Short mmCIF file of C-alpha atoms in Angstrom, two decimals:
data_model
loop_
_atom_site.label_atom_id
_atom_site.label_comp_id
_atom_site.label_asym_id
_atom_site.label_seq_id
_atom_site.Cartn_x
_atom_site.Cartn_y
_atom_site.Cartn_z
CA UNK A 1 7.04 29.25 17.37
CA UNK A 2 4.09 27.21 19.16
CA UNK A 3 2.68 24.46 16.88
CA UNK A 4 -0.38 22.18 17.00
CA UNK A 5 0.23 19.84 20.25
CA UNK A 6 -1.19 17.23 18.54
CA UNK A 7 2.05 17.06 16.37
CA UNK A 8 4.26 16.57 18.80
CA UNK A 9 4.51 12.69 18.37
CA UNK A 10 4.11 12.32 14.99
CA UNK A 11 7.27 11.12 13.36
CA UNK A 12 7.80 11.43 9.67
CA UNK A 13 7.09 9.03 7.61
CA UNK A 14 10.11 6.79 6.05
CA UNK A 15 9.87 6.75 2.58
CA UNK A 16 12.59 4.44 0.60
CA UNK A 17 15.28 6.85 0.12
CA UNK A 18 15.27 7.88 -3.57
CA UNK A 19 18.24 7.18 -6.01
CA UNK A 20 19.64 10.89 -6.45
CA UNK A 21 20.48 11.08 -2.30
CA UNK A 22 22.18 7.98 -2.42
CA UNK A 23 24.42 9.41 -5.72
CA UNK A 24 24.88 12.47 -3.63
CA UNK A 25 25.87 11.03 -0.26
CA UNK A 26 28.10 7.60 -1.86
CA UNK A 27 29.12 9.40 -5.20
CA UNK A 28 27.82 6.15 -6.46
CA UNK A 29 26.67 6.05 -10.53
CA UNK A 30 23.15 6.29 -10.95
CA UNK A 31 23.67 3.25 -13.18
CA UNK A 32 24.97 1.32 -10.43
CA UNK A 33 22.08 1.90 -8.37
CA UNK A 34 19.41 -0.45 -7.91
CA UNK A 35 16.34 0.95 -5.25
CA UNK A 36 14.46 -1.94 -4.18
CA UNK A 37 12.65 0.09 -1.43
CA UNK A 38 9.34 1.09 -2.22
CA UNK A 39 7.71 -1.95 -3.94
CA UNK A 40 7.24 0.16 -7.57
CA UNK A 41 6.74 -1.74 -10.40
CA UNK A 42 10.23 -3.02 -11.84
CA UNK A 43 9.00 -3.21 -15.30
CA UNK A 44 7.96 0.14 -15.86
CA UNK A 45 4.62 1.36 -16.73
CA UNK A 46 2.37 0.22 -19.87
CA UNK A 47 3.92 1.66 -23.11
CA UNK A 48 0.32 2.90 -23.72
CA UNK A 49 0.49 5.25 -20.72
CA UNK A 50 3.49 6.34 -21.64
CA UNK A 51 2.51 7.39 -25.25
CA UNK A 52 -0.64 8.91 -23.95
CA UNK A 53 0.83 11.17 -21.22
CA UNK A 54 3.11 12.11 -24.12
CA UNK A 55 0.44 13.76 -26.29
CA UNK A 56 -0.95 15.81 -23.93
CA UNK A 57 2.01 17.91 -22.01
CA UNK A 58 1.03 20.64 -23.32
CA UNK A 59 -2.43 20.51 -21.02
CA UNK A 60 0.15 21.72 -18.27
CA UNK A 61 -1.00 24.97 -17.92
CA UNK A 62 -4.34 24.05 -17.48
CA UNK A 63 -6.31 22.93 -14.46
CA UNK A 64 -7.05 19.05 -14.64
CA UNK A 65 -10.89 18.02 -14.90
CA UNK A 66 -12.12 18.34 -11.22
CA UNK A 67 -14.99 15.98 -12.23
CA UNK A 68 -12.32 13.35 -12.57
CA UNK A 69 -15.38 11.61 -14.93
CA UNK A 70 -12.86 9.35 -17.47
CA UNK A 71 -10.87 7.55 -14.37
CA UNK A 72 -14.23 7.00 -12.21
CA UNK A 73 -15.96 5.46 -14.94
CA UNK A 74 -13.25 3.34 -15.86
CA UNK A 75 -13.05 2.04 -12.42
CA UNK A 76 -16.79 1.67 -11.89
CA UNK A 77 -16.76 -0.25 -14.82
CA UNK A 78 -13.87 -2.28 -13.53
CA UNK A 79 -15.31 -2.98 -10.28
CA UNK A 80 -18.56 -3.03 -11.52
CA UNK A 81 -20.19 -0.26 -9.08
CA UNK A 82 -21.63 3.43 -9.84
CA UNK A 83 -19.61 6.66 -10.35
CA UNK A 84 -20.89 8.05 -6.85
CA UNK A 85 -19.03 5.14 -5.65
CA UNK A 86 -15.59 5.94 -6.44
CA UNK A 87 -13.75 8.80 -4.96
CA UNK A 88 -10.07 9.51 -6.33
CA UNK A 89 -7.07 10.77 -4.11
CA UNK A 90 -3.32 11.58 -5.09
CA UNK A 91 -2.66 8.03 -3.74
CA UNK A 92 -4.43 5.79 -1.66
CA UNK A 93 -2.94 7.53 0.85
CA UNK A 94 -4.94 10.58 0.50
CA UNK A 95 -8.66 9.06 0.76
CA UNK A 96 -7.08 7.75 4.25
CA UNK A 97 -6.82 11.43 5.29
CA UNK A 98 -10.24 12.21 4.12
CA UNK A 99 -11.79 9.78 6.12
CA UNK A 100 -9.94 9.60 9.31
CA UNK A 101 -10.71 13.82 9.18
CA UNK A 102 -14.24 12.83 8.19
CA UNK A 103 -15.28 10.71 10.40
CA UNK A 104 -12.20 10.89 13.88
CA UNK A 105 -11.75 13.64 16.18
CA UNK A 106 -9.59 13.33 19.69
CA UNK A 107 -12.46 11.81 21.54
CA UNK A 108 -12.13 8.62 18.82
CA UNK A 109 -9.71 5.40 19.16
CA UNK A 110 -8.86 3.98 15.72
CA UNK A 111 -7.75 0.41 15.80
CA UNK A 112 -5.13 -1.25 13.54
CA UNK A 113 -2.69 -3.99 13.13
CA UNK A 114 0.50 -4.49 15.43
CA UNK A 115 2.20 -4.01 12.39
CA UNK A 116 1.02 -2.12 9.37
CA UNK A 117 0.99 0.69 7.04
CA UNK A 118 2.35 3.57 8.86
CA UNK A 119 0.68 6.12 7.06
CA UNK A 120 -2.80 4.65 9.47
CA UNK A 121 -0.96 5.96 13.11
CA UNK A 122 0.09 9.24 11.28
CA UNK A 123 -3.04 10.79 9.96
CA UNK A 124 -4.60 9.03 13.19
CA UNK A 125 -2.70 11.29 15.05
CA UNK A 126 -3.47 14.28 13.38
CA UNK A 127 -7.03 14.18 14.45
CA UNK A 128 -5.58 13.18 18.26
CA UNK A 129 -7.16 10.03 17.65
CA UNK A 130 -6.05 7.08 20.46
CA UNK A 131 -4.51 4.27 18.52
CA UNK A 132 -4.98 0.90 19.30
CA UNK A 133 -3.16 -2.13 18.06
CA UNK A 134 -3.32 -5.59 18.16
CA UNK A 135 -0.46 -8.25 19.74
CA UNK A 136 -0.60 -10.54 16.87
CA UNK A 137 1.95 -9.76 13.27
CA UNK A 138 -0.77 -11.29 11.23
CA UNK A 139 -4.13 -9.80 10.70
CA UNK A 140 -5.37 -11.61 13.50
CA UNK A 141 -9.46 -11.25 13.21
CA UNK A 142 -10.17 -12.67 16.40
CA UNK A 143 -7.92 -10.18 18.07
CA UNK A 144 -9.33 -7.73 16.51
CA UNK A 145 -12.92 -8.72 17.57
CA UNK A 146 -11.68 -8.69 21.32
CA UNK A 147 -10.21 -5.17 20.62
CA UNK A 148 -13.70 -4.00 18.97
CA UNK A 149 -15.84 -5.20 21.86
CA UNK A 150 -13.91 -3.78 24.51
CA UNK A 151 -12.84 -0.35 23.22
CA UNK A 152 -15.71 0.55 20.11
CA UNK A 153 -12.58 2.24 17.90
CA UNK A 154 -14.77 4.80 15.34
CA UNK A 155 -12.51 3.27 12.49
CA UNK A 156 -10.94 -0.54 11.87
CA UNK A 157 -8.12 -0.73 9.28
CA UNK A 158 -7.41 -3.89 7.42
CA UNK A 159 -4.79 -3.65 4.88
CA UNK A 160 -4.21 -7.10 3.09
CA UNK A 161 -2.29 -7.76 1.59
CA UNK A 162 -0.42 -6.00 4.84
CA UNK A 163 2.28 -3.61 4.22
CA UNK A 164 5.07 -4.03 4.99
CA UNK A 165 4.89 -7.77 5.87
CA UNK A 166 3.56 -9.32 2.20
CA UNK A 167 0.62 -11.70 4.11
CA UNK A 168 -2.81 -11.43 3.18
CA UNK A 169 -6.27 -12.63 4.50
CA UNK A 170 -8.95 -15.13 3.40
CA UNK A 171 -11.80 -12.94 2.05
CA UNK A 172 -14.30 -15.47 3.57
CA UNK A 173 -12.64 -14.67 7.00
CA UNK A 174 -12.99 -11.05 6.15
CA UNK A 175 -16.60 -11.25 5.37
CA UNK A 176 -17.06 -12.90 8.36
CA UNK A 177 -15.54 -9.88 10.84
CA UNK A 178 -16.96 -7.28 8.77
CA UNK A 179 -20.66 -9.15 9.54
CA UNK A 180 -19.51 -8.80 13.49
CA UNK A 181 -18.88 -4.82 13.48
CA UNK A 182 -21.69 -2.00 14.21
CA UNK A 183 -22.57 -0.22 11.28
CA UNK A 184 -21.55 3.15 13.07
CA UNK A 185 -17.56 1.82 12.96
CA UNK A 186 -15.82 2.55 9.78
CA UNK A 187 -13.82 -0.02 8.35
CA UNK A 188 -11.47 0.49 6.26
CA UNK A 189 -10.09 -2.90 3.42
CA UNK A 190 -6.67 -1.30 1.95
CA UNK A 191 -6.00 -3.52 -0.88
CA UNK A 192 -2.84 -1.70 -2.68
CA UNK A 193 -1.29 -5.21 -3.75
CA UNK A 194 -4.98 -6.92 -4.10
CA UNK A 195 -3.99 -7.03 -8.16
CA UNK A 196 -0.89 -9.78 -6.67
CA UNK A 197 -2.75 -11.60 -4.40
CA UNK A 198 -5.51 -12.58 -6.36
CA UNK A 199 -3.37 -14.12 -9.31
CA UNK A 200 -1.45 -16.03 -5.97
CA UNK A 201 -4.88 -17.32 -4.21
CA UNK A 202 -8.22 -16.38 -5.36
CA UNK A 203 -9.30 -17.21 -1.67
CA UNK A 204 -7.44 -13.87 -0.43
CA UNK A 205 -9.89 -12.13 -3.58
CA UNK A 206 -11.67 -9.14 -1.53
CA UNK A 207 -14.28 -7.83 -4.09
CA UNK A 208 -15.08 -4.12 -4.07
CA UNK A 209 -18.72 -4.68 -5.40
CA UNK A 210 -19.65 -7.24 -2.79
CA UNK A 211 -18.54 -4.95 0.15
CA UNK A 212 -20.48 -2.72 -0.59
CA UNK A 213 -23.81 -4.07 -1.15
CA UNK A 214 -23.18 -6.18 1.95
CA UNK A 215 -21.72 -3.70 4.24
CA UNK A 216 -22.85 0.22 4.59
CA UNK A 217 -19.77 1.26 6.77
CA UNK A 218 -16.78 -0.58 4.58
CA UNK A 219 -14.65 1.44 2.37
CA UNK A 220 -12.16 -0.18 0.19
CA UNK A 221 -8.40 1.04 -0.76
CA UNK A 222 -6.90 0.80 -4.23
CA UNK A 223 -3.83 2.18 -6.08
CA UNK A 224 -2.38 2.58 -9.32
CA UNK A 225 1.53 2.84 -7.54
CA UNK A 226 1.63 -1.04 -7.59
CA UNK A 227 1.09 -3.42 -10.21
CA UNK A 228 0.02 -0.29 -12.33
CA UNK A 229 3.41 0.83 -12.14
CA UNK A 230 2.19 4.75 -11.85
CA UNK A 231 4.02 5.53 -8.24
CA UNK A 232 5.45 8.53 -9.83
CA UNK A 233 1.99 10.13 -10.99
CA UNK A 234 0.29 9.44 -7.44
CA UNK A 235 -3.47 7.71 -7.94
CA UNK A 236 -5.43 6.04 -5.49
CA UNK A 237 -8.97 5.75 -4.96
CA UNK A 238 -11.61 4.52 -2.29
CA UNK A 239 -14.62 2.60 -3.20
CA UNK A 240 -17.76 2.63 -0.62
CA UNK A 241 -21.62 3.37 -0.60
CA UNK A 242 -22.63 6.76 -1.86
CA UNK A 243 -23.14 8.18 2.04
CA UNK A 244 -19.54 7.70 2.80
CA UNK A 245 -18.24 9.51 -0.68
CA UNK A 246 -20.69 12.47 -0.21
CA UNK A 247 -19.02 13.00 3.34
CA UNK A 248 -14.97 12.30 1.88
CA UNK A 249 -15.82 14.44 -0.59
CA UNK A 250 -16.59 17.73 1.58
CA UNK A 251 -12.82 17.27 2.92
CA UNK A 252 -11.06 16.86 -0.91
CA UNK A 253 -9.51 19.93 -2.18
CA UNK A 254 -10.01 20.78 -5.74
CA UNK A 255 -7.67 19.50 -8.20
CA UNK A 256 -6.20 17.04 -6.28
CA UNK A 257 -5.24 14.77 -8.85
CA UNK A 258 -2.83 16.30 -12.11
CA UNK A 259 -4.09 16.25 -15.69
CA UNK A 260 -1.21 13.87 -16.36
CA UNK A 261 -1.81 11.49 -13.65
CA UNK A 262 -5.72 11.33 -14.25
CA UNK A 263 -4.74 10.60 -18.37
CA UNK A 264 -2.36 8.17 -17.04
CA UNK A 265 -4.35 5.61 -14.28
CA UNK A 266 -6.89 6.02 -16.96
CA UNK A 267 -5.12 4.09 -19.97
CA UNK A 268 -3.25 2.24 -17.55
CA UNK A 269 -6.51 0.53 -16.80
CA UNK A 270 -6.99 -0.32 -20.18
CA UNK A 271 -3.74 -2.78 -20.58
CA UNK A 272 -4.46 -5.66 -18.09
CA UNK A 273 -1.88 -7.68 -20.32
CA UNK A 274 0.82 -5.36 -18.98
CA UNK A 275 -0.64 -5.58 -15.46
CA UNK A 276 -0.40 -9.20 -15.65
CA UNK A 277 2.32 -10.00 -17.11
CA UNK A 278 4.42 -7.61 -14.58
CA UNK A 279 2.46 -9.80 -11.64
CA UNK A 280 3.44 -13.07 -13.53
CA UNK A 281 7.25 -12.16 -13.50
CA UNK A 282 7.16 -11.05 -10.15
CA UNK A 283 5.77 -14.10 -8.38
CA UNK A 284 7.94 -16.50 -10.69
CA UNK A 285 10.90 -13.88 -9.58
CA UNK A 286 9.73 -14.48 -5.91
CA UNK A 287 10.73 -18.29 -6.41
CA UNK A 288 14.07 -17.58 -6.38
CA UNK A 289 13.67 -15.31 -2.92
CA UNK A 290 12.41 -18.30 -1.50
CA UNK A 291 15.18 -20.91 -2.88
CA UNK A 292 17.45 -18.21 -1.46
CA UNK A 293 16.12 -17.95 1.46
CA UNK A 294 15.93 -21.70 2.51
CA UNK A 295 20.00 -22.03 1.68
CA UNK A 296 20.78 -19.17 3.85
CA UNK A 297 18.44 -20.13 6.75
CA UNK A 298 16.67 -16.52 6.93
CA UNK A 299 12.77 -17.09 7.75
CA UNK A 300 10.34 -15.45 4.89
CA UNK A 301 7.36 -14.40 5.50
CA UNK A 302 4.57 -15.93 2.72
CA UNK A 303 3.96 -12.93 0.28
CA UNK A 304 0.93 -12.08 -1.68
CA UNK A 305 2.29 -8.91 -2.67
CA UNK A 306 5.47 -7.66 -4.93
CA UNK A 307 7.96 -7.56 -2.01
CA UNK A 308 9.58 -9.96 0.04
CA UNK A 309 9.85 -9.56 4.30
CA UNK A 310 13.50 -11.48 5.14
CA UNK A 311 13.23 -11.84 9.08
CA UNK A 312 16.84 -12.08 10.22
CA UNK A 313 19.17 -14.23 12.35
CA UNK A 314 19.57 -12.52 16.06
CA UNK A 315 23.14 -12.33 15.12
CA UNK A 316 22.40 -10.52 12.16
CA UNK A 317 21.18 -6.59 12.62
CA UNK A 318 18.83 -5.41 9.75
CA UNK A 319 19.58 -1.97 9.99
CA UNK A 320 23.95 -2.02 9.43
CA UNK A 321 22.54 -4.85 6.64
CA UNK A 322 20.59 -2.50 4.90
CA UNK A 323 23.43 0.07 5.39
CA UNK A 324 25.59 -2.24 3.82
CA UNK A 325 23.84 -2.73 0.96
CA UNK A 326 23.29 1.29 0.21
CA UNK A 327 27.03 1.73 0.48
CA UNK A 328 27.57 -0.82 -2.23
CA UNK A 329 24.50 0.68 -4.59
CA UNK A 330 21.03 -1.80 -3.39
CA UNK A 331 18.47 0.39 -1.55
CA UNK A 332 16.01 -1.71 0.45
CA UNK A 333 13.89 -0.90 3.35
CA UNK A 334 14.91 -1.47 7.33
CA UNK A 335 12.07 -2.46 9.19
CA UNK A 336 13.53 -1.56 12.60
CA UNK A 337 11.19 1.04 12.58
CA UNK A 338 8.42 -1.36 13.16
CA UNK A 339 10.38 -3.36 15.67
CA UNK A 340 11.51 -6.24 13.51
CA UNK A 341 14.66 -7.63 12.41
CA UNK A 342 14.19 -7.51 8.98
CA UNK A 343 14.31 -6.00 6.24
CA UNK A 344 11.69 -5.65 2.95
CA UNK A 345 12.69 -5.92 -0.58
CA UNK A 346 10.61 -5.32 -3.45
CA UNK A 347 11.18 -8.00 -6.22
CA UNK A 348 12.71 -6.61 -9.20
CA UNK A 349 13.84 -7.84 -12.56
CA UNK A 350 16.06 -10.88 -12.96
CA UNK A 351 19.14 -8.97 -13.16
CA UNK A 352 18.10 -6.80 -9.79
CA UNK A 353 17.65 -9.88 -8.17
CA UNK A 354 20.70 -11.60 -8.58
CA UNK A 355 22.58 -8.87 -7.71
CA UNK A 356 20.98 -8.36 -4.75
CA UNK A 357 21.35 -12.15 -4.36
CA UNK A 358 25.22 -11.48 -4.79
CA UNK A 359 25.53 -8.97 -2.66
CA UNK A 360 23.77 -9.58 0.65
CA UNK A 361 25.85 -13.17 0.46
CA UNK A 362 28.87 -10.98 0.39
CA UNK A 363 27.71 -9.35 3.50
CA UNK A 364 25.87 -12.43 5.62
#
């Protein structure tokens, strides 16, 4: 059977594998497994979401409220910006479609970080976009400003803080690209673990509201899978002026977003206590990376996020270390897929920690 030839070189993308494969392929208790893979929330979800989503099962059967009105006010309100500025996705991950369908075709070139969300290249791809990256690991703006001269990519993504390296950029640096690019070149600010980085540095603070009264082609990237701890229940949003949320939203299907996932990123926003708390534990958690780090000699790169990048000795591989570790129960994430020799661990509770403190010891 003949396929689209655009799909050709799209690879799947490589999710953290989940719990139940690793009981089925190691016959390992689910007990004894600890997945720190995918950068979820260690410390659950507010108890309030949980008590809400409760009371309303039995909404199942019927289709969720395609106006999505309760979870965009709540996050105008939060961001302080209008209803038509908020457009809601089943994850972040979702608006990204929308608007590289929306706005790239196979005649565009789309222009992203040397290393970066991979989720950018795939749906770039779909459209038979040409992808171009920069040399640099960091957001490097300057590089990026050479790129944009030279080639005139139809869409710019910035993720800060970056996935899957943890480093994040000043916003005064941002603001200072974004006032460099042509208003017909889309860029897109994907700030999934913004909620971290501004309790770390309020100079890496990239406000929603401000882009958009300042910039006309910026859209920017939020999620409730992070510091929300709603991964399961799939929310994400995209916040931009009204022109750019009347043309995503000719490309959204209806319903995209479940009745139980719209009750729950709704409440969820109501508990910041929860939201900071869970960011205060992880970044005193994160301590402890570092201290572990420096005794072992492994490089770290500085994270603004809730995961740790360990960049690895030559001697050591990443990818039979992260095998290792799944053998013995500890899921992380191999970043030989990007090219480095590292790999990417989401910081858990105390108790996940030290045993993944215990364990890759056993194995260096």
């Amino acid at each position: 059977m003949k396929f689209n030839a655009k799909m050709k070189d799209i690879k799947n993308y490589e999710a953290g594998k989940p719990i139940e494969l690793v009981v089925r392929e190691f016959g390992i208790e689910p007990k004894d497994i600890i997945k720190l893979a995918s950068n979820e929330n260690p410390y659950g979800c507010s108890s309030r979401v949980s008590e809400a989503v409760s009371k309303i099962v039995t909404k199942m059967s019927l289709y969720p409220d395609d106006s999505m009105m309760d979870l965009k006010s709540g996050i105008s309100k939060r961001f302080e910006v209008k209803d038509e500025n908020v457009i809601i996705g089943s994850g972040s991950d979702q608006v990204i479609e929308f608007l590289i369908h929306a706005k790239a075709d196979e005649n565009s070139k789309i222009l992203m970080n040397s290393i970066t969300f991979a989720m950018y290249e795939i749906y770039a791809k779909h459209v038979g976009a040409e992808i171009l990256r920069t040399t640099s690991q960091s957001h490097d703006l300057d590089e990026f400003y050479e790129i944009y001269k030279k080639e005139k990519p139809a869409i710019i993504f910035i993720c800060t803080p970056n996935n899957p390296t943890g480093d994040a950029i000043d916003s005064q640096k941002l603001f200072d690209f974004l006032s460099k690019i042509d208003s017909n070149t889309l860029v897109v600010v994907d700030g999934a673990y913004m909620e971290y980085a501004i309790l770390k540095d309020a100079k890496k603070e990239v406000k929603p509201k401000e882009l958009i009264e300042m910039f006309e082609n910026v859209i920017y990237l939020g999620t409730f899978s992070k510091a929300y701890g709603l991964g399961g229940m799939r929310v994400g949003y995209g916040l931009a002026r009204t022109d750019i949320i009347k043309e995503l939203y000719k490309i959204r299907p209806p319903f995209n977003v479940t009745t139980l996932s719209l009750e729950a990123a709704k409440v969820a926003l109501s508990d910041e206590e929860f939201v900071k708390n869970s960011i205060v534990a992880n970044f005193s958690e994160m301590k402890r990376y570092e201290e572990f780090v420096n005794e072992q000699k492994i490089d770290i790169i500085d994270s603004y996020t809730n995961f740790v990048t360990l960049c690895l000795n030559p001697s050591q591989n990443s990818s039979q270390i992260a095998g290792l570790l799944l053998k013995k129960g500890m899921i992380v994430r191999d970043l030989s897929s990007y090219n480095m020799n590292a790999i990417r661990v989401t910081v858990g509770t105390k108790e996940q920690n030290t045993r993944f403190f215990e364990l890759i010891q056993e194995i260096l």
